[in-house]
């Protein structure tokens, strides 16, 4: 077999392959054997029909077609491996010549990973991130949120006010008809929380137990999601929320600490850790943007089209379906036009493909490996973010043949961490940030950054 490679553009090649006919022998034998098992000829036992009889009865062309279909993948793979091509997706194959007993010639056009020129080092990259600052106001807000969790309620005989917890019965009608899934009794709702329907706050405020009101609201879910409904709300109980006193007794109730000051000190420490992680994530994102500016990355058009379609499919059939929304309704809620959505989706897809190409090239150059411990930690983080148990997530990954995808995510995270280590990261106060001191957070944030950027719907294990 002889093959030659013609470069059509930086991301696409054409392979021209010439196969001597004798190399088709194994496939021809397999074709005769297969046809033998599928047909019946009077006077011959099944599976024992001579080749010349098959040629006479069913045509030599049918045999050749079967043999070529069997052989093409093998010859294509040999040509790809011989040329050391890193192909993407399926080829477009065209049989240019097939002479019985003489030769098989074909061409195969296929996308390839582009050859990238990465900088020798990344010390020229400099980014600015938010400073890690925890204010007294942040502490007070954190403690107040904890205090809210330990609030108690007690029924009152007065009109409902902001902050009260009301128990309500709801009935929703569309076009005068009560919806089958539009009735709910005994719903607990904190006035002002915004957790139910738009307009309910104004409807229930001022009502006492037994009071009733009707308002119009757009339904967020259910069989009539997105439609305007006439909602009747009846208050069955009004309860006032009582917050505990902020003292040492509260600290002992809400935490493992003995004093309020110890609780506040722990809140300061936790908030600082959270902001350090956010800072590391911000550094990854901004370093990645700078890195992509330094490297010219051509994007295969077919790969880009497939990625755009995948992202749209994921949004419409995985995310919006669960929310009971159509794409048109989603765009309306986001205040975006279809053209803006198309542009944003394309830009995200381009960035995702470029990120994967650049970081994969860096993984190869730096000879970065992923060990079992790193893969397990990443799997557990992905499981937590997906709402699945680690065992369930691992099973879905293995059954879907997606272990290499997770390995790729970890490796790309390590590659980005290498770039961040070489870059200069300053905070808004002008202080240089040494992310080596936060190595674990840095690698975890890098994995999250590359995962969000490069992952498509087909990469995600299904529950």
GROMACS .gro file of C-alpha atoms in nm:
model
  463
    1UNK     CA    1   0.000   0.000   0.000
    2UNK     CA    2   0.123   0.350  -0.086
    3UNK     CA    3  -0.014   0.674   0.057
    4UNK     CA    4   0.053   1.046   0.026
    5UNK     CA    5  -0.066   1.345   0.229
    6UNK     CA    6  -0.178   1.679   0.085
    7UNK     CA    7  -0.231   1.969   0.326
    8UNK     CA    8  -0.551   2.152   0.233
    9UNK     CA    9  -0.530   2.403   0.518
   10UNK     CA   10  -0.377   2.409   0.870
   11UNK     CA   11  -0.656   2.185   1.002
   12UNK     CA   12  -0.745   1.959   0.709
   13UNK     CA   13  -0.557   1.710   0.489
   14UNK     CA   14  -0.631   1.478   0.199
   15UNK     CA   15  -0.486   1.128   0.202
   16UNK     CA   16  -0.437   0.958  -0.135
   17UNK     CA   17  -0.408   0.581  -0.096
   18UNK     CA   18  -0.317   0.314  -0.355
   19UNK     CA   19  -0.380  -0.049  -0.255
   20UNK     CA   20  -0.251  -0.342  -0.464
   21UNK     CA   21  -0.534  -0.585  -0.527
   22UNK     CA   22  -0.358  -0.874  -0.355
   23UNK     CA   23  -0.387  -0.685  -0.027
   24UNK     CA   24  -0.766  -0.720  -0.056
   25UNK     CA   25  -0.745  -1.100  -0.041
   26UNK     CA   26  -0.841  -1.134   0.328
   27UNK     CA   27  -1.136  -0.898   0.283
   28UNK     CA   28  -1.249  -1.079  -0.032
   29UNK     CA   29  -1.240  -1.411   0.151
   30UNK     CA   30  -1.440  -1.258   0.435
   31UNK     CA   31  -1.692  -1.115   0.185
   32UNK     CA   32  -1.750  -1.455   0.022
   33UNK     CA   33  -1.787  -1.616   0.363
   34UNK     CA   34  -2.038  -1.355   0.476
   35UNK     CA   35  -2.247  -1.382   0.159
   36UNK     CA   36  -2.232  -1.761   0.189
   37UNK     CA   37  -2.404  -1.737   0.527
   38UNK     CA   38  -2.674  -1.503   0.397
   39UNK     CA   39  -2.792  -1.669   0.071
   40UNK     CA   40  -2.925  -2.005  -0.045
   41UNK     CA   41  -2.849  -2.171  -0.382
   42UNK     CA   42  -3.026  -2.488  -0.484
   43UNK     CA   43  -2.787  -2.783  -0.503
   44UNK     CA   44  -2.541  -2.641  -0.250
   45UNK     CA   45  -2.535  -2.660   0.127
   46UNK     CA   46  -2.552  -2.329   0.310
   47UNK     CA   47  -2.202  -2.194   0.358
   48UNK     CA   48  -2.056  -2.422   0.091
   49UNK     CA   49  -2.137  -2.222  -0.223
   50UNK     CA   50  -1.829  -2.183  -0.450
   51UNK     CA   51  -1.704  -1.831  -0.518
   52UNK     CA   52  -1.767  -1.862  -0.894
   53UNK     CA   53  -2.134  -1.949  -0.828
   54UNK     CA   54  -2.173  -1.644  -0.600
   55UNK     CA   55  -2.017  -1.430  -0.875
   56UNK     CA   56  -2.259  -1.572  -1.133
   57UNK     CA   57  -2.573  -1.551  -0.921
   58UNK     CA   58  -2.516  -1.231  -0.725
   59UNK     CA   59  -2.248  -1.049  -0.920
   60UNK     CA   60  -1.880  -0.992  -0.860
   61UNK     CA   61  -1.962  -0.627  -0.790
   62UNK     CA   62  -2.153  -0.716  -0.473
   63UNK     CA   63  -1.855  -0.913  -0.347
   64UNK     CA   64  -1.613  -0.629  -0.426
   65UNK     CA   65  -1.837  -0.377  -0.252
   66UNK     CA   66  -1.851  -0.591   0.062
   67UNK     CA   67  -1.474  -0.646   0.056
   68UNK     CA   68  -1.392  -0.278   0.005
   69UNK     CA   69  -1.626  -0.171   0.286
   70UNK     CA   70  -1.450  -0.420   0.511
   71UNK     CA   71  -1.097  -0.318   0.408
   72UNK     CA   72  -1.123   0.062   0.390
   73UNK     CA   73  -1.105   0.131   0.768
   74UNK     CA   74  -0.787  -0.079   0.796
   75UNK     CA   75  -0.613   0.088   0.502
   76UNK     CA   76  -0.725   0.434   0.618
   77UNK     CA   77  -0.587   0.369   0.968
   78UNK     CA   78  -0.257   0.244   0.825
   79UNK     CA   79  -0.226   0.559   0.614
   80UNK     CA   80  -0.304   0.786   0.913
   81UNK     CA   81  -0.054   0.607   1.135
   82UNK     CA   82   0.211   0.606   0.863
   83UNK     CA   83   0.178   0.983   0.822
   84UNK     CA   84   0.164   1.033   1.201
   85UNK     CA   85  -0.153   1.241   1.176
   86UNK     CA   86  -0.359   1.344   1.479
   87UNK     CA   87  -0.702   1.321   1.316
   88UNK     CA   88  -1.030   1.466   1.441
   89UNK     CA   89  -1.367   1.311   1.361
   90UNK     CA   90  -1.462   1.089   1.070
   91UNK     CA   91  -1.305   1.116   0.721
   92UNK     CA   92  -1.484   1.186   0.396
   93UNK     CA   93  -1.381   0.889   0.177
   94UNK     CA   94  -1.404   0.880  -0.202
   95UNK     CA   95  -1.311   0.566  -0.402
   96UNK     CA   96  -1.139   0.705  -0.710
   97UNK     CA   97  -1.056   0.376  -0.882
   98UNK     CA   98  -1.143   0.011  -0.834
   99UNK     CA   99  -1.014  -0.232  -1.095
  100UNK     CA  100  -1.093  -0.596  -1.028
  101UNK     CA  101  -0.771  -0.789  -0.996
  102UNK     CA  102  -0.554  -0.477  -1.026
  103UNK     CA  103  -0.590  -0.195  -0.774
  104UNK     CA  104  -0.800   0.001  -0.526
  105UNK     CA  105  -0.741   0.376  -0.505
  106UNK     CA  106  -0.921   0.612  -0.270
  107UNK     CA  107  -0.889   0.953  -0.107
  108UNK     CA  108  -0.984   1.052   0.247
  109UNK     CA  109  -1.026   1.410   0.363
  110UNK     CA  110  -1.016   1.457   0.739
  111UNK     CA  111  -0.966   1.730   0.998
  112UNK     CA  112  -0.646   1.721   1.202
  113UNK     CA  113  -0.518   1.894   1.511
  114UNK     CA  114  -0.323   2.200   1.400
  115UNK     CA  115   0.048   2.229   1.470
  116UNK     CA  116   0.088   2.494   1.741
  117UNK     CA  117   0.385   2.706   1.835
  118UNK     CA  118   0.379   2.762   2.211
  119UNK     CA  119   0.602   3.018   2.383
  120UNK     CA  120   0.916   2.869   2.537
  121UNK     CA  121   0.815   3.018   2.872
  122UNK     CA  122   0.519   3.215   3.003
  123UNK     CA  123   0.694   3.471   3.220
  124UNK     CA  124   0.565   3.753   2.999
  125UNK     CA  125   0.208   3.687   3.111
  126UNK     CA  126   0.089   3.928   3.380
  127UNK     CA  127  -0.266   3.951   3.518
  128UNK     CA  128  -0.448   4.135   3.794
  129UNK     CA  129  -0.692   3.973   4.036
  130UNK     CA  130  -0.909   4.090   4.325
  131UNK     CA  131  -0.734   4.128   4.659
  132UNK     CA  132  -0.831   3.891   4.939
  133UNK     CA  133  -0.993   4.124   5.191
  134UNK     CA  134  -1.245   4.024   5.456
  135UNK     CA  135  -1.423   4.323   5.608
  136UNK     CA  136  -1.613   4.348   5.936
  137UNK     CA  137  -1.924   4.389   5.720
  138UNK     CA  138  -1.853   4.051   5.557
  139UNK     CA  139  -1.826   3.892   5.902
  140UNK     CA  140  -2.150   4.047   6.020
  141UNK     CA  141  -2.330   3.930   5.706
  142UNK     CA  142  -2.199   3.575   5.752
  143UNK     CA  143  -2.303   3.561   6.116
  144UNK     CA  144  -2.641   3.710   6.030
  145UNK     CA  145  -2.701   3.437   5.770
  146UNK     CA  146  -2.619   3.177   6.035
  147UNK     CA  147  -2.855   3.353   6.273
  148UNK     CA  148  -3.133   3.338   6.012
  149UNK     CA  149  -3.093   2.958   5.997
  150UNK     CA  150  -3.165   2.933   6.368
  151UNK     CA  151  -3.468   3.161   6.364
  152UNK     CA  152  -3.785   3.032   6.525
  153UNK     CA  153  -4.144   3.109   6.431
  154UNK     CA  154  -4.459   3.155   6.634
  155UNK     CA  155  -4.817   3.210   6.510
  156UNK     CA  156  -4.953   3.565   6.543
  157UNK     CA  157  -5.301   3.710   6.505
  158UNK     CA  158  -5.226   4.013   6.290
  159UNK     CA  159  -5.187   4.103   5.921
  160UNK     CA  160  -4.882   3.953   5.751
  161UNK     CA  161  -4.571   4.170   5.718
  162UNK     CA  162  -4.234   4.151   5.545
  163UNK     CA  163  -4.024   3.871   5.693
  164UNK     CA  164  -4.324   3.677   5.829
  165UNK     CA  165  -4.366   3.308   5.743
  166UNK     CA  166  -4.712   3.243   5.601
  167UNK     CA  167  -4.875   2.909   5.530
  168UNK     CA  168  -5.081   2.935   5.212
  169UNK     CA  169  -5.305   2.737   4.977
  170UNK     CA  170  -5.255   2.812   4.606
  171UNK     CA  171  -5.474   2.762   4.299
  172UNK     CA  172  -5.362   2.858   3.948
  173UNK     CA  173  -5.594   2.908   3.649
  174UNK     CA  174  -5.509   2.960   3.284
  175UNK     CA  175  -5.790   3.082   3.060
  176UNK     CA  176  -6.032   3.028   3.348
  177UNK     CA  177  -5.945   2.659   3.389
  178UNK     CA  178  -5.776   2.524   3.702
  179UNK     CA  179  -5.454   2.345   3.606
  180UNK     CA  180  -5.419   1.980   3.705
  181UNK     CA  181  -5.085   2.060   3.862
  182UNK     CA  182  -5.190   2.409   3.966
  183UNK     CA  183  -5.318   2.336   4.319
  184UNK     CA  184  -5.096   2.326   4.630
  185UNK     CA  185  -5.201   2.331   4.996
  186UNK     CA  186  -5.002   2.404   5.309
  187UNK     CA  187  -4.713   2.579   5.136
  188UNK     CA  188  -4.476   2.760   5.373
  189UNK     CA  189  -4.341   3.090   5.239
  190UNK     CA  190  -4.126   3.367   5.386
  191UNK     CA  191  -4.253   3.703   5.263
  192UNK     CA  192  -3.980   3.884   5.073
  193UNK     CA  193  -3.771   3.576   4.997
  194UNK     CA  194  -3.868   3.571   4.629
  195UNK     CA  195  -3.881   3.191   4.634
  196UNK     CA  196  -4.233   3.154   4.492
  197UNK     CA  197  -4.432   3.341   4.231
  198UNK     CA  198  -4.377   3.699   4.130
  199UNK     CA  199  -4.652   3.912   4.284
  200UNK     CA  200  -4.723   3.688   4.582
  201UNK     CA  201  -4.554   3.924   4.829
  202UNK     CA  202  -4.790   4.212   4.751
  203UNK     CA  203  -5.085   3.972   4.751
  204UNK     CA  204  -5.030   3.825   5.100
  205UNK     CA  205  -4.900   4.132   5.283
  206UNK     CA  206  -5.180   4.275   5.494
  207UNK     CA  207  -5.378   3.949   5.502
  208UNK     CA  208  -5.458   3.771   5.829
  209UNK     CA  209  -5.521   3.398   5.867
  210UNK     CA  210  -5.829   3.317   5.656
  211UNK     CA  211  -5.762   3.606   5.417
  212UNK     CA  212  -5.758   3.551   5.042
  213UNK     CA  213  -5.631   3.741   4.737
  214UNK     CA  214  -5.591   3.691   4.362
  215UNK     CA  215  -5.301   3.806   4.147
  216UNK     CA  216  -5.158   3.743   3.801
  217UNK     CA  217  -4.817   3.585   3.759
  218UNK     CA  218  -4.607   3.398   3.503
  219UNK     CA  219  -4.570   3.032   3.599
  220UNK     CA  220  -4.208   2.917   3.637
  221UNK     CA  221  -4.265   2.543   3.595
  222UNK     CA  222  -4.523   2.272   3.541
  223UNK     CA  223  -4.753   2.204   3.250
  224UNK     CA  224  -4.813   2.576   3.180
  225UNK     CA  225  -4.460   2.705   3.238
  226UNK     CA  226  -4.408   3.049   3.090
  227UNK     CA  227  -4.782   3.128   3.069
  228UNK     CA  228  -4.970   3.398   3.257
  229UNK     CA  229  -5.194   3.252   3.525
  230UNK     CA  230  -5.456   3.387   3.763
  231UNK     CA  231  -5.342   3.269   4.105
  232UNK     CA  232  -5.562   3.260   4.413
  233UNK     CA  233  -5.374   3.255   4.743
  234UNK     CA  234  -5.540   3.183   5.079
  235UNK     CA  235  -5.347   3.248   5.400
  236UNK     CA  236  -5.409   2.976   5.662
  237UNK     CA  237  -5.149   3.095   5.915
  238UNK     CA  238  -4.926   3.394   5.983
  239UNK     CA  239  -4.612   3.334   6.191
  240UNK     CA  240  -4.354   3.586   6.306
  241UNK     CA  241  -3.986   3.497   6.282
  242UNK     CA  242  -3.779   3.548   6.594
  243UNK     CA  243  -3.401   3.565   6.565
  244UNK     CA  244  -3.181   3.445   6.852
  245UNK     CA  245  -2.972   3.700   7.043
  246UNK     CA  246  -2.616   3.737   6.919
  247UNK     CA  247  -2.426   3.621   7.225
  248UNK     CA  248  -2.210   3.336   7.352
  249UNK     CA  249  -2.517   3.120   7.399
  250UNK     CA  250  -2.597   3.155   7.029
  251UNK     CA  251  -2.238   3.062   6.938
  252UNK     CA  252  -2.269   2.743   7.143
  253UNK     CA  253  -2.605   2.665   6.978
  254UNK     CA  254  -2.493   2.727   6.620
  255UNK     CA  255  -2.133   2.603   6.626
  256UNK     CA  256  -1.865   2.413   6.814
  257UNK     CA  257  -1.736   2.738   6.966
  258UNK     CA  258  -1.795   2.866   7.319
  259UNK     CA  259  -1.796   3.238   7.247
  260UNK     CA  260  -1.931   3.471   6.984
  261UNK     CA  261  -1.580   3.609   6.924
  262UNK     CA  262  -1.449   3.261   6.845
  263UNK     CA  263  -1.737   3.210   6.603
  264UNK     CA  264  -1.659   3.540   6.428
  265UNK     CA  265  -1.290   3.453   6.407
  266UNK     CA  266  -1.378   3.122   6.241
  267UNK     CA  267  -1.610   3.305   6.000
  268UNK     CA  268  -1.325   3.539   5.905
  269UNK     CA  269  -1.095   3.242   5.839
  270UNK     CA  270  -1.355   3.059   5.627
  271UNK     CA  271  -1.437   3.370   5.425
  272UNK     CA  272  -1.065   3.429   5.362
  273UNK     CA  273  -1.026   3.073   5.236
  274UNK     CA  274  -1.325   3.115   5.005
  275UNK     CA  275  -1.188   3.440   4.866
  276UNK     CA  276  -0.846   3.281   4.814
  277UNK     CA  277  -1.011   3.007   4.609
  278UNK     CA  278  -1.206   3.268   4.411
  279UNK     CA  279  -0.881   3.457   4.359
  280UNK     CA  280  -0.709   3.141   4.231
  281UNK     CA  281  -0.999   3.075   3.993
  282UNK     CA  282  -0.984   3.434   3.869
  283UNK     CA  283  -0.610   3.396   3.811
  284UNK     CA  284  -0.664   3.078   3.606
  285UNK     CA  285  -0.928   3.243   3.388
  286UNK     CA  286  -0.725   3.556   3.319
  287UNK     CA  287  -0.400   3.368   3.259
  288UNK     CA  288  -0.584   3.139   3.017
  289UNK     CA  289  -0.717   3.439   2.825
  290UNK     CA  290  -0.364   3.581   2.797
  291UNK     CA  291  -0.228   3.243   2.690
  292UNK     CA  292  -0.483   3.212   2.410
  293UNK     CA  293  -0.382   3.560   2.288
  294UNK     CA  294  -0.020   3.444   2.257
  295UNK     CA  295  -0.089   3.134   2.047
  296UNK     CA  296  -0.237   3.129   1.697
  297UNK     CA  297  -0.490   2.847   1.693
  298UNK     CA  298  -0.677   2.764   1.370
  299UNK     CA  299  -1.012   2.595   1.436
  300UNK     CA  300  -1.151   2.320   1.206
  301UNK     CA  301  -1.487   2.438   1.073
  302UNK     CA  302  -1.657   2.099   1.097
  303UNK     CA  303  -1.538   2.051   1.454
  304UNK     CA  304  -1.663   2.400   1.539
  305UNK     CA  305  -2.004   2.333   1.382
  306UNK     CA  306  -2.035   2.007   1.577
  307UNK     CA  307  -1.936   2.179   1.902
  308UNK     CA  308  -2.189   2.458   1.850
  309UNK     CA  309  -2.466   2.204   1.783
  310UNK     CA  310  -2.364   2.005   2.091
  311UNK     CA  311  -2.377   2.311   2.315
  312UNK     CA  312  -2.719   2.410   2.180
  313UNK     CA  313  -2.851   2.055   2.225
  314UNK     CA  314  -2.720   2.044   2.581
  315UNK     CA  315  -2.886   2.374   2.668
  316UNK     CA  316  -3.222   2.292   2.510
  317UNK     CA  317  -3.257   1.923   2.599
  318UNK     CA  318  -3.064   1.893   2.925
  319UNK     CA  319  -3.094   2.226   3.105
  320UNK     CA  320  -3.401   2.411   2.975
  321UNK     CA  321  -3.616   2.097   2.962
  322UNK     CA  322  -3.561   2.046   3.333
  323UNK     CA  323  -3.665   2.406   3.395
  324UNK     CA  324  -3.974   2.376   3.178
  325UNK     CA  325  -3.848   2.646   2.939
  326UNK     CA  326  -3.819   2.669   2.564
  327UNK     CA  327  -3.517   2.833   2.402
  328UNK     CA  328  -3.730   3.130   2.292
  329UNK     CA  329  -3.856   3.181   2.647
  330UNK     CA  330  -3.505   3.148   2.786
  331UNK     CA  331  -3.376   3.415   2.548
  332UNK     CA  332  -3.665   3.640   2.646
  333UNK     CA  333  -3.582   3.601   3.015
  334UNK     CA  334  -3.213   3.668   2.942
  335UNK     CA  335  -3.299   3.972   2.733
  336UNK     CA  336  -3.106   3.834   2.434
  337UNK     CA  337  -3.187   3.809   2.066
  338UNK     CA  338  -3.140   3.489   1.868
  339UNK     CA  339  -2.849   3.656   1.687
  340UNK     CA  340  -2.678   3.745   2.018
  341UNK     CA  341  -2.726   3.388   2.139
  342UNK     CA  342  -2.573   3.248   1.820
  343UNK     CA  343  -2.274   3.482   1.851
  344UNK     CA  344  -2.216   3.398   2.218
  345UNK     CA  345  -2.246   3.024   2.155
  346UNK     CA  346  -1.999   3.040   1.868
  347UNK     CA  347  -1.751   3.244   2.071
  348UNK     CA  348  -1.774   2.999   2.363
  349UNK     CA  349  -1.726   2.703   2.129
  350UNK     CA  350  -1.422   2.863   1.964
  351UNK     CA  351  -1.267   2.938   2.303
  352UNK     CA  352  -1.334   2.584   2.423
  353UNK     CA  353  -1.169   2.425   2.120
  354UNK     CA  354  -0.869   2.658   2.132
  355UNK     CA  355  -0.825   2.596   2.504
  356UNK     CA  356  -0.827   2.221   2.456
  357UNK     CA  357  -0.578   2.234   2.166
  358UNK     CA  358  -0.334   2.462   2.351
  359UNK     CA  359  -0.345   2.281   2.684
  360UNK     CA  360  -0.324   1.937   2.523
  361UNK     CA  361  -0.014   2.053   2.337
  362UNK     CA  362   0.131   2.178   2.665
  363UNK     CA  363   0.053   1.844   2.834
  364UNK     CA  364   0.249   1.671   2.558
  365UNK     CA  365   0.542   1.914   2.574
  366UNK     CA  366   0.570   1.904   2.953
  367UNK     CA  367   0.512   1.526   2.963
  368UNK     CA  368   0.242   1.568   3.228
  369UNK     CA  369   0.089   1.250   3.367
  370UNK     CA  370  -0.222   1.188   3.578
  371UNK     CA  371  -0.194   0.945   3.868
  372UNK     CA  372  -0.476   0.746   4.026
  373UNK     CA  373  -0.503   0.974   4.329
  374UNK     CA  374  -0.543   1.286   4.113
  375UNK     CA  375  -0.806   1.114   3.898
  376UNK     CA  376  -0.999   0.995   4.204
  377UNK     CA  377  -1.001   1.343   4.361
  378UNK     CA  378  -1.124   1.493   4.034
  379UNK     CA  379  -1.392   1.227   4.000
  380UNK     CA  380  -1.520   1.301   4.349
  381UNK     CA  381  -1.537   1.675   4.276
  382UNK     CA  382  -1.723   1.611   3.952
  383UNK     CA  383  -1.962   1.375   4.130
  384UNK     CA  384  -2.038   1.639   4.394
  385UNK     CA  385  -2.109   1.906   4.131
  386UNK     CA  386  -2.335   1.668   3.936
  387UNK     CA  387  -2.543   1.574   4.241
  388UNK     CA  388  -2.446   1.206   4.206
  389UNK     CA  389  -2.267   0.986   4.456
  390UNK     CA  390  -1.901   0.907   4.371
  391UNK     CA  391  -1.996   0.543   4.305
  392UNK     CA  392  -2.283   0.639   4.073
  393UNK     CA  393  -2.069   0.892   3.888
  394UNK     CA  394  -1.778   0.648   3.853
  395UNK     CA  395  -2.011   0.380   3.717
  396UNK     CA  396  -2.157   0.625   3.462
  397UNK     CA  397  -1.807   0.730   3.357
  398UNK     CA  398  -1.684   0.372   3.311
  399UNK     CA  399  -1.999   0.251   3.132
  400UNK     CA  400  -1.987   0.552   2.900
  401UNK     CA  401  -1.620   0.493   2.819
  402UNK     CA  402  -1.543   0.843   2.947
  403UNK     CA  403  -1.244   0.776   3.171
  404UNK     CA  404  -1.006   0.928   2.910
  405UNK     CA  405  -1.218   1.246   2.915
  406UNK     CA  406  -1.170   1.285   3.290
  407UNK     CA  407  -0.798   1.212   3.256
  408UNK     CA  408  -0.784   1.486   2.992
  409UNK     CA  409  -0.957   1.734   3.222
  410UNK     CA  410  -0.707   1.669   3.502
  411UNK     CA  411  -0.410   1.688   3.265
  412UNK     CA  412  -0.531   2.016   3.117
  413UNK     CA  413  -0.578   2.155   3.467
  414UNK     CA  414  -0.217   2.064   3.548
  415UNK     CA  415  -0.101   2.225   3.223
  416UNK     CA  416  -0.278   2.550   3.306
  417UNK     CA  417  -0.131   2.541   3.656
  418UNK     CA  418   0.217   2.523   3.496
  419UNK     CA  419   0.143   2.844   3.303
  420UNK     CA  420   0.008   3.019   3.613
  421UNK     CA  421   0.322   2.931   3.808
  422UNK     CA  422   0.534   3.109   3.546
  423UNK     CA  423   0.302   3.409   3.512
  424UNK     CA  424   0.300   3.719   3.731
  425UNK     CA  425  -0.023   3.754   3.928
  426UNK     CA  426  -0.087   4.079   4.114
  427UNK     CA  427  -0.386   4.183   4.320
  428UNK     CA  428  -0.565   4.517   4.296
  429UNK     CA  429  -0.339   4.650   4.574
  430UNK     CA  430  -0.034   4.586   4.358
  431UNK     CA  431   0.083   4.292   4.569
  432UNK     CA  432   0.232   3.992   4.388
  433UNK     CA  433   0.030   3.678   4.466
  434UNK     CA  434   0.227   3.359   4.523
  435UNK     CA  435  -0.022   3.091   4.424
  436UNK     CA  436   0.233   2.823   4.518
  437UNK     CA  437   0.122   2.880   4.876
  438UNK     CA  438  -0.225   2.772   4.769
  439UNK     CA  439  -0.115   2.485   4.542
  440UNK     CA  440  -0.412   2.258   4.615
  441UNK     CA  441  -0.665   2.536   4.554
  442UNK     CA  442  -0.475   2.643   4.242
  443UNK     CA  443  -0.482   2.299   4.077
  444UNK     CA  444  -0.846   2.244   4.173
  445UNK     CA  445  -0.941   2.586   4.035
  446UNK     CA  446  -0.742   2.518   3.717
  447UNK     CA  447  -0.930   2.191   3.660
  448UNK     CA  448  -1.262   2.371   3.714
  449UNK     CA  449  -1.162   2.649   3.474
  450UNK     CA  450  -1.055   2.415   3.193
  451UNK     CA  451  -1.354   2.188   3.253
  452UNK     CA  452  -1.601   2.477   3.220
  453UNK     CA  453  -1.427   2.607   2.909
  454UNK     CA  454  -1.376   2.285   2.714
  455UNK     CA  455  -1.654   2.051   2.819
  456UNK     CA  456  -1.940   1.980   2.581
  457UNK     CA  457  -2.262   1.789   2.645
  458UNK     CA  458  -2.120   1.466   2.503
  459UNK     CA  459  -1.843   1.477   2.766
  460UNK     CA  460  -2.085   1.456   3.059
  461UNK     CA  461  -2.186   1.124   3.212
  462UNK     CA  462  -2.562   1.080   3.217
  463UNK     CA  463  -2.728   0.989   3.543
   0.00000   0.00000   0.00000
